[in-house]
Amino acid sequence: MKIGFANDHSALEMKRELIPYLQSRGYEIINFGTDTTQAVDYPDYGERLGNAVRDHEVDLGVAICGTGVGISLACNKVRGIRACCCSEPYSARYSRLHNDANIICFGARVIGVETAKMILDEFLNTSWQGAQEGGERHRRRVEKIMAIEHRNSSR
């Protein structure tokens, strides 16, 4: 599975620890983030990652900035992206299970590396329930979310 990474300067050190962690578990990593501590603008990297997920260059994405909020907002501006900002594993699991989230976001200034690893494990090891037998309600809800996006994309 290919995982895209996006980060700003505040999350560089965290990214440097998480990429080898995921590679050791067999994931291929594509880096769309900055590799410098010089201040950069997280929307640029969030959009890059969102485009890569949308265009199927990667299967899922990981986006990290100071809080995780800004980069998640940027990712979510790309049509077809469902990015969730999570600070603990439970929400990460259910963002995939119920919402078919395709990008997980968190804040390097909010959580530590070990919590980030737990979040990634839950996110990457969980499948969308809407794709499974009996998952109609989750499929219907995600379709409604995407319909909102479609209705508002031309305004």
CSV table of N, CA and C in Angstrom, one decimal:
chain,number,residue,atom,x,y,z
A,1,MET,N,0.9,-1.2,0.0
A,1,MET,CA,0.0,0.0,0.0
A,1,MET,C,0.9,1.2,0.0
A,2,LYS,N,0.5,2.2,-0.8
A,2,LYS,CA,1.2,3.5,-0.9
A,2,LYS,C,0.6,4.5,0.0
A,3,ILE,N,1.4,5.1,0.9
A,3,ILE,CA,0.9,6.2,1.8
A,3,ILE,C,1.6,7.5,1.4
A,4,GLY,N,0.8,8.5,1.2
A,4,GLY,CA,1.4,9.9,1.0
A,4,GLY,C,1.5,10.6,2.3
A,5,PHE,N,2.6,11.3,2.4
A,5,PHE,CA,2.9,12.1,3.6
A,5,PHE,C,2.9,13.6,3.2
A,6,ALA,N,2.3,14.5,4.0
A,6,ALA,CA,2.4,15.9,3.8
A,6,ALA,C,2.7,16.5,5.2
A,7,ASN,N,3.5,17.5,5.2
A,7,ASN,CA,3.8,18.2,6.5
A,7,ASN,C,4.3,19.6,6.2
A,8,ASP,N,4.2,20.4,7.3
A,8,ASP,CA,4.9,21.7,7.2
A,8,ASP,C,6.1,21.6,8.1
A,9,HIS,N,6.8,22.7,8.3
A,9,HIS,CA,8.0,22.8,9.1
A,9,HIS,C,7.9,22.3,10.5
A,10,SER,N,6.7,22.6,11.1
A,10,SER,CA,6.5,22.2,12.5
A,10,SER,C,6.4,20.7,12.8
A,11,ALA,N,6.2,20.0,11.7
A,11,ALA,CA,6.0,18.5,11.8
A,11,ALA,C,7.1,17.7,11.2
A,12,LEU,N,8.2,18.4,10.8
A,12,LEU,CA,9.3,17.7,10.2
A,12,LEU,C,9.9,16.6,11.1
A,13,GLU,N,10.2,16.8,12.3
A,13,GLU,CA,10.8,15.8,13.2
A,13,GLU,C,9.8,14.6,13.4
A,14,MET,N,8.6,14.9,13.5
A,14,MET,CA,7.6,13.8,13.7
A,14,MET,C,7.6,12.9,12.4
A,15,LYS,N,7.5,13.6,11.2
A,15,LYS,CA,7.6,12.8,10.0
A,15,LYS,C,8.8,12.0,9.9
A,16,ARG,N,9.9,12.5,10.3
A,16,ARG,CA,11.2,11.7,10.2
A,16,ARG,C,11.2,10.5,11.1
A,17,GLU,N,10.3,10.4,12.1
A,17,GLU,CA,10.2,9.2,12.9
A,17,GLU,C,9.1,8.3,12.4
A,18,LEU,N,8.0,8.9,11.8
A,18,LEU,CA,6.9,8.1,11.4
A,18,LEU,C,7.1,7.3,10.1
A,19,ILE,N,7.9,7.9,9.2
A,19,ILE,CA,8.1,7.3,7.9
A,19,ILE,C,8.8,6.0,8.1
A,20,PRO,N,10.0,5.9,8.8
A,20,PRO,CA,10.6,4.6,9.0
A,20,PRO,C,9.7,3.6,9.7
A,21,TYR,N,8.9,4.1,10.6
A,21,TYR,CA,8.0,3.2,11.4
A,21,TYR,C,7.1,2.5,10.4
A,22,LEU,N,6.5,3.3,9.5
A,22,LEU,CA,5.6,2.7,8.5
A,22,LEU,C,6.3,1.8,7.5
A,23,GLN,N,7.5,2.2,7.1
A,23,GLN,CA,8.2,1.4,6.1
A,23,GLN,C,8.6,0.1,6.7
A,24,SER,N,8.9,0.1,8.0
A,24,SER,CA,9.2,-1.2,8.6
A,24,SER,C,8.0,-2.2,8.7
A,25,ARG,N,6.8,-1.6,8.4
A,25,ARG,CA,5.6,-2.4,8.4
A,25,ARG,C,5.1,-2.7,7.0
A,26,GLY,N,6.0,-2.4,6.0
A,26,GLY,CA,5.8,-2.7,4.6
A,26,GLY,C,5.1,-1.7,3.8
A,27,TYR,N,4.8,-0.5,4.3
A,27,TYR,CA,4.2,0.5,3.5
A,27,TYR,C,5.2,1.2,2.6
A,28,GLU,N,4.8,1.6,1.4
A,28,GLU,CA,5.6,2.4,0.5
A,28,GLU,C,5.2,3.9,0.8
A,29,ILE,N,6.2,4.8,1.0
A,29,ILE,CA,5.9,6.1,1.4
A,29,ILE,C,6.2,7.1,0.3
A,30,ILE,N,5.3,8.0,-0.1
A,30,ILE,CA,5.6,9.0,-1.0
A,30,ILE,C,5.5,10.4,-0.2
A,31,ASN,N,6.6,11.1,-0.3
A,31,ASN,CA,6.7,12.3,0.5
A,31,ASN,C,6.3,13.6,-0.3
A,32,PHE,N,5.2,14.2,0.1
A,32,PHE,CA,4.7,15.4,-0.5
A,32,PHE,C,5.0,16.6,0.4
A,33,GLY,N,5.7,16.4,1.5
A,33,GLY,CA,5.9,17.5,2.5
A,33,GLY,C,7.2,18.1,2.4
A,34,THR,N,7.4,19.1,3.3
A,34,THR,CA,8.7,19.8,3.3
A,34,THR,C,9.7,19.0,4.1
A,35,ASP,N,11.0,19.2,3.7
A,35,ASP,CA,12.1,18.5,4.4
A,35,ASP,C,13.0,19.5,5.1
A,36,THR,N,12.5,20.7,5.4
A,36,THR,CA,13.2,21.8,6.0
A,36,THR,C,12.5,22.3,7.2
A,37,THR,N,13.2,22.9,8.1
A,37,THR,CA,12.5,23.6,9.3
A,37,THR,C,12.2,25.0,9.0
A,38,GLN,N,12.6,25.5,7.8
A,38,GLN,CA,12.3,26.8,7.4
A,38,GLN,C,10.7,26.9,7.2
A,39,ALA,N,10.2,28.0,7.7
A,39,ALA,CA,8.7,28.2,7.7
A,39,ALA,C,8.1,28.1,6.3
A,40,VAL,N,7.1,27.3,6.2
A,40,VAL,CA,6.4,27.1,4.9
A,40,VAL,C,4.9,27.2,5.2
A,41,ASP,N,4.1,27.2,4.2
A,41,ASP,CA,2.6,27.3,4.3
A,41,ASP,C,2.0,25.9,4.1
A,42,TYR,N,1.4,25.4,5.2
A,42,TYR,CA,0.8,24.1,5.2
A,42,TYR,C,-0.3,23.9,4.1
A,43,PRO,N,-1.1,24.9,3.6
A,43,PRO,CA,-2.0,24.7,2.6
A,43,PRO,C,-1.4,24.1,1.3
A,44,ASP,N,-0.2,24.5,1.0
A,44,ASP,CA,0.5,24.1,-0.2
A,44,ASP,C,0.7,22.6,-0.2
A,45,TYR,N,1.1,22.1,1.0
A,45,TYR,CA,1.3,20.6,1.1
A,45,TYR,C,0.1,19.8,1.3
A,46,GLY,N,-0.9,20.4,1.9
A,46,GLY,CA,-2.2,19.7,2.1
A,46,GLY,C,-2.9,19.5,0.7
A,47,GLU,N,-2.8,20.5,-0.1
A,47,GLU,CA,-3.4,20.4,-1.5
A,47,GLU,C,-2.6,19.4,-2.3
A,48,ARG,N,-1.3,19.4,-2.2
A,48,ARG,CA,-0.5,18.4,-2.9
A,48,ARG,C,-0.9,17.0,-2.6
A,49,LEU,N,-1.0,16.7,-1.3
A,49,LEU,CA,-1.4,15.4,-0.8
A,49,LEU,C,-2.9,15.1,-1.2
A,50,GLY,N,-3.8,16.0,-1.1
A,50,GLY,CA,-5.1,15.8,-1.5
A,50,GLY,C,-5.2,15.4,-3.0
A,51,ASN,N,-4.5,16.1,-3.8
A,51,ASN,CA,-4.5,15.8,-5.2
A,51,ASN,C,-4.0,14.4,-5.5
A,52,ALA,N,-2.9,14.0,-4.8
A,52,ALA,CA,-2.3,12.7,-4.9
A,52,ALA,C,-3.3,11.6,-4.5
A,53,VAL,N,-4.0,11.8,-3.4
A,53,VAL,CA,-5.0,10.8,-3.0
A,53,VAL,C,-6.2,10.7,-4.0
A,54,ARG,N,-6.7,11.9,-4.4
A,54,ARG,CA,-7.7,12.0,-5.4
A,54,ARG,C,-7.4,11.3,-6.7
A,55,ASP,N,-6.1,11.5,-7.2
A,55,ASP,CA,-5.7,11.0,-8.4
A,55,ASP,C,-5.1,9.5,-8.4
A,56,HIS,N,-5.2,8.9,-7.2
A,56,HIS,CA,-4.8,7.5,-6.9
A,56,HIS,C,-3.3,7.3,-7.1
A,57,GLU,N,-2.5,8.4,-6.9
A,57,GLU,CA,-1.1,8.2,-6.9
A,57,GLU,C,-0.7,7.5,-5.6
A,58,VAL,N,-1.5,7.6,-4.5
A,58,VAL,CA,-1.3,7.0,-3.3
A,58,VAL,C,-2.7,6.4,-2.8
A,59,ASP,N,-2.6,5.4,-1.9
A,59,ASP,CA,-3.9,4.9,-1.5
A,59,ASP,C,-4.6,5.7,-0.4
A,60,LEU,N,-3.7,6.1,0.6
A,60,LEU,CA,-4.2,6.9,1.7
A,60,LEU,C,-3.2,8.0,2.0
A,61,GLY,N,-3.6,9.0,2.8
A,61,GLY,CA,-2.6,10.1,3.2
A,61,GLY,C,-2.5,10.3,4.6
A,62,VAL,N,-1.4,10.9,5.0
A,62,VAL,CA,-1.1,11.3,6.4
A,62,VAL,C,-0.7,12.8,6.3
A,63,ALA,N,-1.3,13.7,7.0
A,63,ALA,CA,-1.0,15.1,6.9
A,63,ALA,C,-0.8,15.6,8.3
A,64,ILE,N,0.3,16.3,8.5
A,64,ILE,CA,0.7,16.8,9.9
A,64,ILE,C,1.2,18.2,9.8
A,65,CYS,N,0.6,19.1,10.7
A,65,CYS,CA,1.1,20.4,10.9
A,65,CYS,C,1.2,20.6,12.4
A,66,GLY,N,1.2,21.9,12.8
A,66,GLY,CA,1.3,22.1,14.3
A,66,GLY,C,0.1,21.5,15.0
A,67,THR,N,-1.1,21.8,14.6
A,67,THR,CA,-2.3,21.3,15.3
A,67,THR,C,-3.0,20.2,14.5
A,68,GLY,N,-2.7,20.1,13.2
A,68,GLY,CA,-3.4,19.1,12.4
A,68,GLY,C,-4.7,19.7,11.8
A,69,VAL,N,-5.2,20.8,12.3
A,69,VAL,CA,-6.4,21.5,11.9
A,69,VAL,C,-6.2,22.2,10.5
A,70,GLY,N,-5.2,23.0,10.4
A,70,GLY,CA,-5.0,23.8,9.2
A,70,GLY,C,-4.8,22.9,8.0
A,71,ILE,N,-3.9,21.9,8.1
A,71,ILE,CA,-3.6,21.1,7.0
A,71,ILE,C,-4.8,20.2,6.6
A,72,SER,N,-5.6,19.8,7.6
A,72,SER,CA,-6.8,19.1,7.3
A,72,SER,C,-7.8,19.9,6.6
A,73,LEU,N,-7.9,21.2,6.9
A,73,LEU,CA,-8.8,22.1,6.2
A,73,LEU,C,-8.4,22.2,4.7
A,74,ALA,N,-7.1,22.3,4.5
A,74,ALA,CA,-6.5,22.4,3.1
A,74,ALA,C,-6.8,21.1,2.4
A,75,CYS,N,-6.5,20.0,3.0
A,75,CYS,CA,-6.8,18.7,2.3
A,75,CYS,C,-8.3,18.6,1.9
A,76,ASN,N,-9.2,19.0,2.8
A,76,ASN,CA,-10.6,18.8,2.5
A,76,ASN,C,-11.1,19.8,1.4
A,77,LYS,N,-10.4,20.7,1.0
A,77,LYS,CA,-10.8,21.6,-0.1
A,77,LYS,C,-10.6,20.9,-1.5
A,78,VAL,N,-9.9,19.8,-1.5
A,78,VAL,CA,-9.7,19.0,-2.7
A,78,VAL,C,-10.9,18.1,-2.9
A,79,ARG,N,-11.6,18.2,-4.0
A,79,ARG,CA,-12.8,17.3,-4.2
A,79,ARG,C,-12.5,15.9,-4.1
A,80,GLY,N,-13.3,15.2,-3.3
A,80,GLY,CA,-13.1,13.7,-3.1
A,80,GLY,C,-12.4,13.4,-1.9
A,81,ILE,N,-11.9,14.4,-1.2
A,81,ILE,CA,-11.1,14.1,0.0
A,81,ILE,C,-11.9,14.1,1.3
A,82,ARG,N,-11.7,13.2,2.2
A,82,ARG,CA,-12.3,13.1,3.5
A,82,ARG,C,-11.2,13.0,4.5
A,83,ALA,N,-10.7,14.2,4.9
A,83,ALA,CA,-9.6,14.2,5.8
A,83,ALA,C,-10.1,14.4,7.2
A,84,CYS,N,-9.6,13.7,8.2
A,84,CYS,CA,-10.1,13.8,9.6
A,84,CYS,C,-8.9,14.1,10.5
A,85,CYS,N,-9.0,15.1,11.3
A,85,CYS,CA,-8.0,15.4,12.3
A,85,CYS,C,-8.3,14.7,13.6
A,86,CYS,N,-7.4,13.8,14.0
A,86,CYS,CA,-7.6,13.0,15.2
A,86,CYS,C,-6.4,13.1,16.1
A,87,SER,N,-6.7,13.1,17.4
A,87,SER,CA,-5.7,13.1,18.4
A,87,SER,C,-5.6,11.9,19.2
A,88,GLU,N,-6.4,10.8,18.8
A,88,GLU,CA,-6.4,9.6,19.5
A,88,GLU,C,-6.8,8.5,18.6
A,89,PRO,N,-6.5,7.2,18.9
A,89,PRO,CA,-6.7,6.1,18.0
A,89,PRO,C,-8.2,5.8,17.7
A,90,TYR,N,-9.1,6.0,18.7
A,90,TYR,CA,-10.5,5.6,18.5
A,90,TYR,C,-11.1,6.4,17.4
A,91,SER,N,-10.9,7.7,17.3
A,91,SER,CA,-11.5,8.5,16.3
A,91,SER,C,-10.8,8.2,14.9
A,92,ALA,N,-9.6,7.8,14.9
A,92,ALA,CA,-8.9,7.4,13.7
A,92,ALA,C,-9.5,6.2,13.1
A,93,ARG,N,-9.8,5.2,14.0
A,93,ARG,CA,-10.4,4.0,13.6
A,93,ARG,C,-11.8,4.2,13.0
A,94,TYR,N,-12.6,5.0,13.7
A,94,TYR,CA,-14.0,5.3,13.2
A,94,TYR,C,-14.1,6.2,12.0
A,95,SER,N,-13.0,7.0,11.8
A,95,SER,CA,-13.0,7.9,10.6
A,95,SER,C,-12.9,7.0,9.4
A,96,ARG,N,-12.2,5.9,9.5
A,96,ARG,CA,-12.1,4.9,8.4
A,96,ARG,C,-13.4,4.1,8.3
A,97,LEU,N,-13.7,3.5,9.4
A,97,LEU,CA,-14.8,2.5,9.5
A,97,LEU,C,-16.1,3.1,9.0
A,98,HIS,N,-16.5,4.2,9.5
A,98,HIS,CA,-17.8,4.8,9.2
A,98,HIS,C,-17.8,5.9,8.2
A,99,ASN,N,-16.7,6.7,8.0
A,99,ASN,CA,-16.6,7.8,7.2
A,99,ASN,C,-15.8,7.6,5.9
A,100,ASP,N,-15.1,6.5,5.8
A,100,ASP,CA,-14.2,6.3,4.6
A,100,ASP,C,-13.2,7.4,4.5
A,101,ALA,N,-12.7,7.9,5.6
A,101,ALA,CA,-11.7,8.9,5.5
A,101,ALA,C,-10.5,8.4,4.7
A,102,ASN,N,-9.9,9.3,3.9
A,102,ASN,CA,-8.8,8.9,3.0
A,102,ASN,C,-7.5,9.6,3.4
A,103,ILE,N,-7.6,10.5,4.3
A,103,ILE,CA,-6.4,11.2,4.9
A,103,ILE,C,-6.6,11.4,6.4
A,104,ILE,N,-5.6,11.0,7.1
A,104,ILE,CA,-5.6,11.2,8.6
A,104,ILE,C,-4.7,12.4,8.9
A,105,CYS,N,-5.1,13.3,9.7
A,105,CYS,CA,-4.3,14.4,10.1
A,105,CYS,C,-4.2,14.5,11.6
A,106,PHE,N,-3.0,15.0,12.0
A,106,PHE,CA,-2.8,15.3,13.5
A,106,PHE,C,-1.8,16.3,13.6
A,107,GLY,N,-1.7,16.8,14.9
A,107,GLY,CA,-0.8,17.9,15.2
A,107,GLY,C,0.5,17.5,15.9
A,108,ALA,N,1.6,17.9,15.3
A,108,ALA,CA,2.9,17.6,15.9
A,108,ALA,C,3.1,18.3,17.3
A,109,ARG,N,2.4,19.4,17.5
A,109,ARG,CA,2.5,20.2,18.7
A,109,ARG,C,1.4,19.7,19.7
A,110,VAL,N,0.5,18.8,19.3
A,110,VAL,CA,-0.6,18.3,20.1
A,110,VAL,C,-0.3,16.9,20.7
A,111,ILE,N,0.2,16.0,19.9
A,111,ILE,CA,0.4,14.7,20.3
A,111,ILE,C,1.9,14.3,20.2
A,112,GLY,N,2.2,13.2,20.8
A,112,GLY,CA,3.6,12.7,20.7
A,112,GLY,C,3.7,11.6,19.7
A,113,VAL,N,4.9,11.2,19.4
A,113,VAL,CA,5.2,10.3,18.3
A,113,VAL,C,4.5,8.9,18.6
A,114,GLU,N,4.6,8.5,19.8
A,114,GLU,CA,4.0,7.2,20.2
A,114,GLU,C,2.5,7.2,19.9
A,115,THR,N,1.8,8.3,20.3
A,115,THR,CA,0.4,8.4,20.0
A,115,THR,C,0.1,8.4,18.5
A,116,ALA,N,1.0,9.2,17.8
A,116,ALA,CA,0.8,9.2,16.3
A,116,ALA,C,0.9,7.8,15.7
A,117,LYS,N,1.8,7.0,16.2
A,117,LYS,CA,2.0,5.6,15.7
A,117,LYS,C,0.7,4.8,16.0
A,118,MET,N,0.1,5.0,17.2
A,118,MET,CA,-1.1,4.3,17.5
A,118,MET,C,-2.3,4.7,16.6
A,119,ILE,N,-2.3,6.0,16.3
A,119,ILE,CA,-3.3,6.6,15.4
A,119,ILE,C,-3.1,6.0,14.0
A,120,LEU,N,-1.9,6.0,13.5
A,120,LEU,CA,-1.6,5.5,12.2
A,120,LEU,C,-2.0,4.0,12.1
A,121,ASP,N,-1.7,3.2,13.1
A,121,ASP,CA,-2.0,1.8,13.1
A,121,ASP,C,-3.5,1.6,13.0
A,122,GLU,N,-4.3,2.3,13.8
A,122,GLU,CA,-5.7,2.2,13.7
A,122,GLU,C,-6.3,2.6,12.4
A,123,PHE,N,-5.8,3.7,11.9
A,123,PHE,CA,-6.3,4.2,10.6
A,123,PHE,C,-5.9,3.3,9.4
A,124,LEU,N,-4.7,2.8,9.4
A,124,LEU,CA,-4.3,2.0,8.3
A,124,LEU,C,-4.7,0.6,8.3
A,125,ASN,N,-5.1,0.1,9.5
A,125,ASN,CA,-5.5,-1.3,9.6
A,125,ASN,C,-7.0,-1.4,9.7
A,126,THR,N,-7.8,-0.4,9.4
A,126,THR,CA,-9.2,-0.4,9.4
A,126,THR,C,-9.8,-0.2,8.0
A,127,SER,N,-10.7,-1.0,7.7
A,127,SER,CA,-11.4,-0.9,6.4
A,127,SER,C,-12.8,-0.2,6.5
A,128,TRP,N,-13.2,0.4,5.5
A,128,TRP,CA,-14.5,1.1,5.5
A,128,TRP,C,-15.6,0.1,5.6
A,129,GLN,N,-16.5,0.2,6.6
A,129,GLN,CA,-17.6,-0.7,6.8
A,129,GLN,C,-18.6,-0.5,5.7
A,130,GLY,N,-18.7,0.6,5.0
A,130,GLY,CA,-19.6,0.8,3.9
A,130,GLY,C,-19.4,-0.1,2.7
A,131,ALA,N,-18.2,-0.6,2.6
A,131,ALA,CA,-17.8,-1.5,1.5
A,131,ALA,C,-18.2,-2.9,1.8
A,132,GLN,N,-18.6,-3.2,3.0
A,132,GLN,CA,-18.9,-4.5,3.5
A,132,GLN,C,-20.4,-4.8,3.5
A,133,GLU,N,-20.7,-6.0,3.5
A,133,GLU,CA,-22.2,-6.4,3.7
A,133,GLU,C,-22.7,-5.8,4.9
A,134,GLY,N,-23.9,-5.2,4.8
A,134,GLY,CA,-24.6,-4.6,5.9
A,134,GLY,C,-24.1,-3.2,6.2
A,135,GLY,N,-23.3,-2.6,5.3
A,135,GLY,CA,-22.7,-1.3,5.5
A,135,GLY,C,-23.5,-0.2,4.8
A,136,GLU,N,-24.8,-0.5,4.5
A,136,GLU,CA,-25.5,0.5,3.7
A,136,GLU,C,-25.7,1.9,4.4
A,137,ARG,N,-25.9,1.9,5.7
A,137,ARG,CA,-26.1,3.2,6.3
A,137,ARG,C,-24.8,4.0,6.3
A,138,HIS,N,-23.6,3.4,6.3
A,138,HIS,CA,-22.4,4.2,6.2
A,138,HIS,C,-22.1,4.6,4.8
A,139,ARG,N,-22.5,3.8,3.9
A,139,ARG,CA,-22.3,4.1,2.4
A,139,ARG,C,-23.3,5.3,2.1
A,140,ARG,N,-24.5,5.2,2.6
A,140,ARG,CA,-25.5,6.3,2.4
A,140,ARG,C,-25.0,7.6,3.0
A,141,ARG,N,-24.4,7.6,4.1
A,141,ARG,CA,-24.0,8.8,4.8
A,141,ARG,C,-22.8,9.4,4.1
A,142,VAL,N,-21.8,8.6,3.6
A,142,VAL,CA,-20.7,9.1,2.9
A,142,VAL,C,-21.2,9.7,1.5
A,143,GLU,N,-22.1,9.0,0.9
A,143,GLU,CA,-22.7,9.5,-0.4
A,143,GLU,C,-23.3,10.9,-0.1
A,144,LYS,N,-24.0,11.1,1.0
A,144,LYS,CA,-24.6,12.4,1.3
A,144,LYS,C,-23.5,13.5,1.5
A,145,ILE,N,-22.4,13.1,2.2
A,145,ILE,CA,-21.3,14.0,2.4
A,145,ILE,C,-20.7,14.5,1.0
A,146,MET,N,-20.5,13.5,0.1
A,146,MET,CA,-20.0,13.8,-1.2
A,146,MET,C,-21.0,14.6,-2.0
A,147,ALA,N,-22.3,14.4,-1.8
A,147,ALA,CA,-23.3,15.2,-2.6
A,147,ALA,C,-23.3,16.6,-2.1
A,148,ILE,N,-23.0,16.9,-0.8
A,148,ILE,CA,-22.9,18.3,-0.4
A,148,ILE,C,-21.7,18.9,-1.1
A,149,GLU,N,-20.6,18.2,-1.2
A,149,GLU,CA,-19.4,18.7,-1.9
A,149,GLU,C,-19.7,19.0,-3.3
A,150,HIS,N,-20.4,18.1,-4.0
A,150,HIS,CA,-20.8,18.3,-5.4
A,150,HIS,C,-21.7,19.5,-5.6
A,151,ARG,N,-22.7,19.6,-4.7
A,151,ARG,CA,-23.6,20.8,-4.9
A,151,ARG,C,-22.9,22.1,-4.7
A,152,ASN,N,-21.9,22.1,-3.8
A,152,ASN,CA,-21.2,23.4,-3.5
A,152,ASN,C,-20.0,23.7,-4.3
A,153,SER,N,-19.6,22.8,-5.1
A,153,SER,CA,-18.3,22.9,-5.8
A,153,SER,C,-18.3,24.0,-6.9
A,154,SER,N,-19.5,24.3,-7.4
A,154,SER,CA,-19.6,25.3,-8.5
A,154,SER,C,-20.0,26.7,-8.0
A,155,ARG,N,-20.1,26.9,-6.7
A,155,ARG,CA,-20.5,28.2,-6.2
A,155,ARG,C,-19.3,29.1,-5.9
